[in-house]
Amino acid sequence: GNSVTQMEGPVTLSEEAFLTINCTYTATGYPSLFWYVQYPGEGLQLLLKATKADDKGSNKGFEATYRKETTSFHLEKGSVQVSDSAVYFCALSKGPGDYKLSFGAGTTVTVRA
Amino acid sequence: GAVVSQHPSWVICKSGTSVKIECRSLDFQATTMFWYRQFPKQSLMLMATSNEGSKATYEQGVEKDKFLINHASLTLSTLTVTSAHPEDSSFYICSARETGGSFYGYTFGSGTRLTVV
């Protein structure tokens, strides 16, 4: 079945550092890939998505590229801020007609001033 | 934007009692809602898919008689944990997909922390 393997945390960084969170997936066909973010005390929010190979999702300075050859969707940000401290979840779905999301374990990121 | 309200945000109950968790879409209609469970430092695990006006679809290994789901309207789904026991303590999260909206239009509630003592 579908599964997502996500880099374990926690990750602690200094402000303006480069952030990478690795995510690989196992799925049949051509799944859609997502990154969700959960800020303290809040629900999950969609950060970015990609629906086909080589698509790049981007939002708020974060980027992730759908790499089918390596079955990966790594999240990157060039210069993190304290406000980026949150839990980040990689997720996939099979696509239209199947709305279930399969999540990775989540990575806690803490950015220090 | 779309907002999903989940209530309560936390609850403590005695073993053997039942607890109801509500998930409301505040400004959109949701034919389909999802219920997840999250253990500490673990992933969100889909428990069931809730469909308005019909029976919920439970994932393998989830006891339908223990986790009762009702989706009686296009804006409300409820999860009732019946005869709760300490092993049911967990973080429960709902999400809703806007009817007719973008396939990617999932909106999540803020979660409910259940502690059974």
Short mmCIF file of C-alpha atoms in Angstrom, two decimals:
data_model
loop_
_atom_site.label_atom_id
_atom_site.label_comp_id
_atom_site.label_asym_id
_atom_site.label_seq_id
_atom_site.Cartn_x
_atom_site.Cartn_y
_atom_site.Cartn_z
CA GLY A 1 0.00 0.00 0.00
CA ASN A 2 0.86 3.66 0.04
CA SER A 3 3.31 4.90 2.62
CA VAL A 4 5.45 7.90 3.41
CA THR A 5 8.81 7.87 5.16
CA GLN A 6 9.89 11.14 6.63
CA MET A 7 13.11 12.28 8.21
CA GLU A 8 12.92 11.97 11.96
CA GLY A 9 13.41 14.98 14.12
CA PRO A 10 13.58 16.98 16.08
CA VAL A 11 15.51 19.46 14.02
CA THR A 12 16.94 22.55 15.69
CA LEU A 13 18.32 25.37 13.59
CA SER A 14 19.51 28.92 13.96
CA GLU A 15 17.67 31.71 12.21
CA GLU A 16 18.66 32.14 8.55
CA ALA A 17 19.95 28.58 8.33
CA PHE A 18 19.06 26.25 5.47
CA LEU A 19 16.38 23.66 6.17
CA THR A 20 15.90 20.31 4.46
CA ILE A 21 13.40 17.68 5.52
CA ASN A 22 13.63 14.44 3.57
CA CYS A 23 10.53 12.59 2.43
CA THR A 24 10.28 9.45 0.34
CA TYR A 25 7.20 7.55 -0.64
CA THR A 26 5.95 4.18 -1.76
CA ALA A 27 2.89 4.14 -3.97
CA THR A 28 1.41 2.63 -7.07
CA GLY A 29 0.59 4.80 -10.02
CA TYR A 30 1.07 8.54 -9.82
CA PRO A 31 0.19 9.88 -6.40
CA SER A 32 -0.17 13.51 -5.46
CA LEU A 33 2.27 14.75 -2.84
CA PHE A 34 1.80 17.32 -0.09
CA TRP A 35 3.56 19.06 2.73
CA TYR A 36 1.43 20.12 5.67
CA VAL A 37 2.52 22.28 8.59
CA GLN A 38 1.16 22.34 12.12
CA TYR A 39 2.00 25.38 14.22
CA PRO A 40 1.75 25.05 18.01
CA GLY A 41 -1.84 24.80 19.14
CA GLU A 42 -3.25 24.88 15.63
CA GLY A 43 -4.59 22.48 13.04
CA LEU A 44 -2.74 21.23 9.98
CA GLN A 45 -2.39 23.64 7.10
CA LEU A 46 -1.46 22.83 3.53
CA LEU A 47 1.98 24.27 2.84
CA LEU A 48 2.50 23.12 -0.74
CA LYS A 49 1.64 20.36 -3.15
CA ALA A 50 2.72 18.69 -6.40
CA THR A 51 0.56 16.50 -8.57
CA LYS A 52 2.92 15.07 -11.18
CA ALA A 53 6.55 14.22 -11.72
CA ASP A 54 8.95 17.16 -11.83
CA ASP A 55 6.34 19.54 -10.47
CA LYS A 56 7.71 21.98 -7.93
CA GLY A 57 5.46 23.17 -5.15
CA SER A 58 6.35 26.40 -3.40
CA ASN A 59 4.90 28.63 -0.70
CA LYS A 60 6.23 31.00 1.96
CA GLY A 61 9.80 30.41 0.80
CA PHE A 62 9.47 26.63 1.04
CA GLU A 63 9.95 24.41 -2.00
CA ALA A 64 9.65 20.74 -2.82
CA THR A 65 10.08 18.93 -6.14
CA TYR A 66 8.25 15.73 -7.07
CA ARG A 67 11.00 13.30 -8.07
CA LYS A 68 9.55 10.11 -9.42
CA GLU A 69 12.93 8.54 -10.19
CA THR A 70 13.91 8.74 -6.52
CA THR A 71 10.33 8.64 -5.16
CA SER A 72 11.10 11.71 -3.11
CA PHE A 73 9.54 15.04 -2.20
CA HIS A 74 12.09 16.77 0.02
CA LEU A 75 11.14 20.06 1.64
CA GLU A 76 13.64 22.94 1.57
CA LYS A 77 13.85 26.51 2.71
CA GLY A 78 16.88 28.68 2.18
CA SER A 79 16.63 30.91 5.24
CA VAL A 80 14.40 29.92 8.12
CA GLN A 81 12.82 32.25 10.64
CA VAL A 82 11.72 31.70 14.21
CA SER A 83 8.14 31.74 12.95
CA ASP A 84 8.87 28.58 10.92
CA SER A 85 9.04 26.56 14.12
CA ALA A 86 6.37 23.90 13.68
CA VAL A 87 5.75 20.24 12.89
CA TYR A 88 5.97 19.40 9.19
CA PHE A 89 4.16 16.43 7.65
CA CYS A 90 4.75 14.88 4.26
CA ALA A 91 1.68 13.21 2.79
CA LEU A 92 0.39 11.57 -0.35
CA SER A 93 -2.88 10.64 -1.94
CA LYS A 94 -3.66 8.44 -4.88
CA GLY A 95 -5.39 11.21 -6.74
CA PRO A 96 -8.89 12.22 -7.80
CA GLY A 97 -11.39 9.59 -6.76
CA ASP A 98 -9.43 8.58 -3.68
CA TYR A 99 -9.27 11.38 -1.16
CA LYS A 100 -7.44 9.57 1.61
CA LEU A 101 -4.18 11.07 2.79
CA SER A 102 -1.28 8.94 4.03
CA PHE A 103 1.01 10.88 6.34
CA GLY A 104 4.62 10.65 7.34
CA ALA A 105 5.52 10.68 11.02
CA GLY A 106 6.08 14.42 11.13
CA THR A 107 9.25 16.38 11.79
CA THR A 108 9.45 18.92 14.58
CA VAL A 109 11.48 21.96 13.59
CA THR A 110 12.64 24.53 16.10
CA VAL A 111 14.33 27.70 14.91
CA ARG A 112 16.34 29.67 17.46
CA ALA A 113 16.86 33.39 17.25
CA GLY B 1 -10.69 30.70 3.87
CA ALA B 2 -12.31 27.45 4.84
CA VAL B 3 -12.42 26.79 8.56
CA VAL B 4 -13.09 23.58 10.45
CA SER B 5 -13.96 23.86 14.11
CA GLN B 6 -13.24 20.86 16.31
CA HIS B 7 -14.59 20.67 19.83
CA PRO B 8 -13.55 20.08 22.52
CA SER B 9 -9.86 20.81 22.20
CA TRP B 10 -9.13 18.59 25.15
CA VAL B 11 -11.12 16.29 27.40
CA ILE B 12 -10.41 14.09 30.39
CA CYS B 13 -12.86 11.31 31.10
CA LYS B 14 -13.17 8.34 33.39
CA SER B 15 -12.65 4.83 32.11
CA GLY B 16 -15.91 3.30 30.91
CA THR B 17 -17.57 6.56 29.92
CA SER B 18 -18.22 7.82 26.40
CA VAL B 19 -16.88 10.98 24.82
CA LYS B 20 -18.22 12.84 21.79
CA ILE B 21 -16.01 14.97 19.58
CA GLU B 22 -17.54 17.38 17.08
CA CYS B 23 -16.14 18.53 13.78
CA ARG B 24 -17.89 21.42 12.03
CA SER B 25 -17.19 23.08 8.71
CA LEU B 26 -17.99 26.72 9.42
CA ASP B 27 -18.23 28.32 6.01
CA PHE B 28 -18.53 25.48 3.55
CA GLN B 29 -20.35 22.23 3.01
CA ALA B 30 -18.45 19.00 3.41
CA THR B 31 -19.84 15.79 1.98
CA THR B 32 -16.77 13.95 3.20
CA MET B 33 -14.95 14.28 6.48
CA PHE B 34 -12.06 12.24 7.80
CA TRP B 35 -11.12 11.22 11.31
CA TYR B 36 -7.48 10.65 12.26
CA ARG B 37 -5.75 9.50 15.39
CA GLN B 38 -2.23 10.54 16.33
CA PHE B 39 -0.07 8.96 19.00
CA PRO B 40 2.82 10.94 20.48
CA LYS B 41 5.63 11.38 17.99
CA GLN B 42 3.80 9.26 15.46
CA SER B 43 2.02 9.86 12.23
CA LEU B 44 -1.63 10.65 11.71
CA MET B 45 -3.49 7.40 11.14
CA LEU B 46 -6.74 7.53 9.22
CA MET B 47 -9.49 5.93 11.28
CA ALA B 48 -12.51 6.40 9.08
CA THR B 49 -14.06 8.35 6.25
CA SER B 50 -17.34 9.98 7.16
CA ASN B 51 -19.90 10.52 4.42
CA GLU B 52 -22.96 12.70 4.89
CA GLY B 53 -26.14 10.68 5.05
CA SER B 54 -24.49 7.28 4.92
CA LYS B 55 -22.43 4.95 7.04
CA ALA B 56 -18.81 5.74 7.69
CA THR B 57 -16.08 3.68 6.08
CA TYR B 58 -13.64 2.41 8.66
CA GLU B 59 -10.02 1.54 8.07
CA GLN B 60 -8.80 -1.95 8.79
CA GLY B 61 -8.31 -2.57 12.47
CA VAL B 62 -10.56 0.25 13.68
CA GLU B 63 -13.48 -0.95 15.79
CA LYS B 64 -16.64 0.59 14.38
CA ASP B 65 -18.61 -0.19 17.52
CA LYS B 66 -16.09 1.58 19.66
CA PHE B 67 -15.61 4.64 17.47
CA LEU B 68 -19.08 5.70 16.39
CA ILE B 69 -19.19 8.24 13.58
CA ASN B 70 -22.24 10.23 12.61
CA HIS B 71 -22.33 12.67 9.70
CA ALA B 72 -25.90 13.86 9.82
CA SER B 73 -25.47 17.14 7.99
CA LEU B 74 -23.18 18.72 5.45
CA THR B 75 -21.45 20.74 8.15
CA LEU B 76 -21.19 18.38 11.11
CA SER B 77 -19.54 15.05 11.80
CA THR B 78 -19.18 13.55 15.25
CA LEU B 79 -16.90 10.88 16.64
CA THR B 80 -18.02 9.14 19.82
CA VAL B 81 -15.50 7.05 21.70
CA THR B 82 -17.66 4.56 23.56
CA SER B 83 -16.68 2.90 26.83
CA ALA B 84 -13.35 4.64 26.73
CA HIS B 85 -10.27 3.03 28.23
CA PRO B 86 -6.79 4.41 28.90
CA GLU B 87 -5.49 2.93 25.65
CA ASP B 88 -7.92 5.18 23.79
CA SER B 89 -6.04 8.22 25.06
CA SER B 90 -4.74 9.99 22.00
CA PHE B 91 -4.95 13.07 19.81
CA TYR B 92 -7.90 12.94 17.40
CA ILE B 93 -8.02 15.20 14.35
CA CYS B 94 -10.75 15.69 11.79
CA SER B 95 -10.54 17.10 8.31
CA ALA B 96 -13.16 18.10 5.78
CA ARG B 97 -13.20 18.31 2.05
CA GLU B 98 -15.39 20.99 0.51
CA THR B 99 -18.17 19.52 -1.60
CA GLY B 100 -17.42 20.17 -5.24
CA GLY B 101 -14.24 21.96 -4.32
CA SER B 102 -10.70 21.39 -5.39
CA PHE B 103 -9.42 17.89 -4.85
CA TYR B 104 -6.75 19.47 -2.71
CA GLY B 105 -9.20 21.37 -0.54
CA TYR B 106 -8.72 19.54 2.74
CA THR B 107 -9.18 21.64 5.85
CA PHE B 108 -8.14 20.29 9.24
CA GLY B 109 -9.52 20.91 12.69
CA SER B 110 -7.18 21.81 15.53
CA GLY B 111 -7.52 18.42 17.16
CA THR B 112 -8.85 16.97 20.42
CA ARG B 113 -6.59 15.65 23.13
CA LEU B 114 -8.41 12.79 24.87
CA THR B 115 -7.11 11.48 28.18
CA VAL B 116 -8.88 8.52 29.77
CA VAL B 117 -8.14 7.99 33.45
#
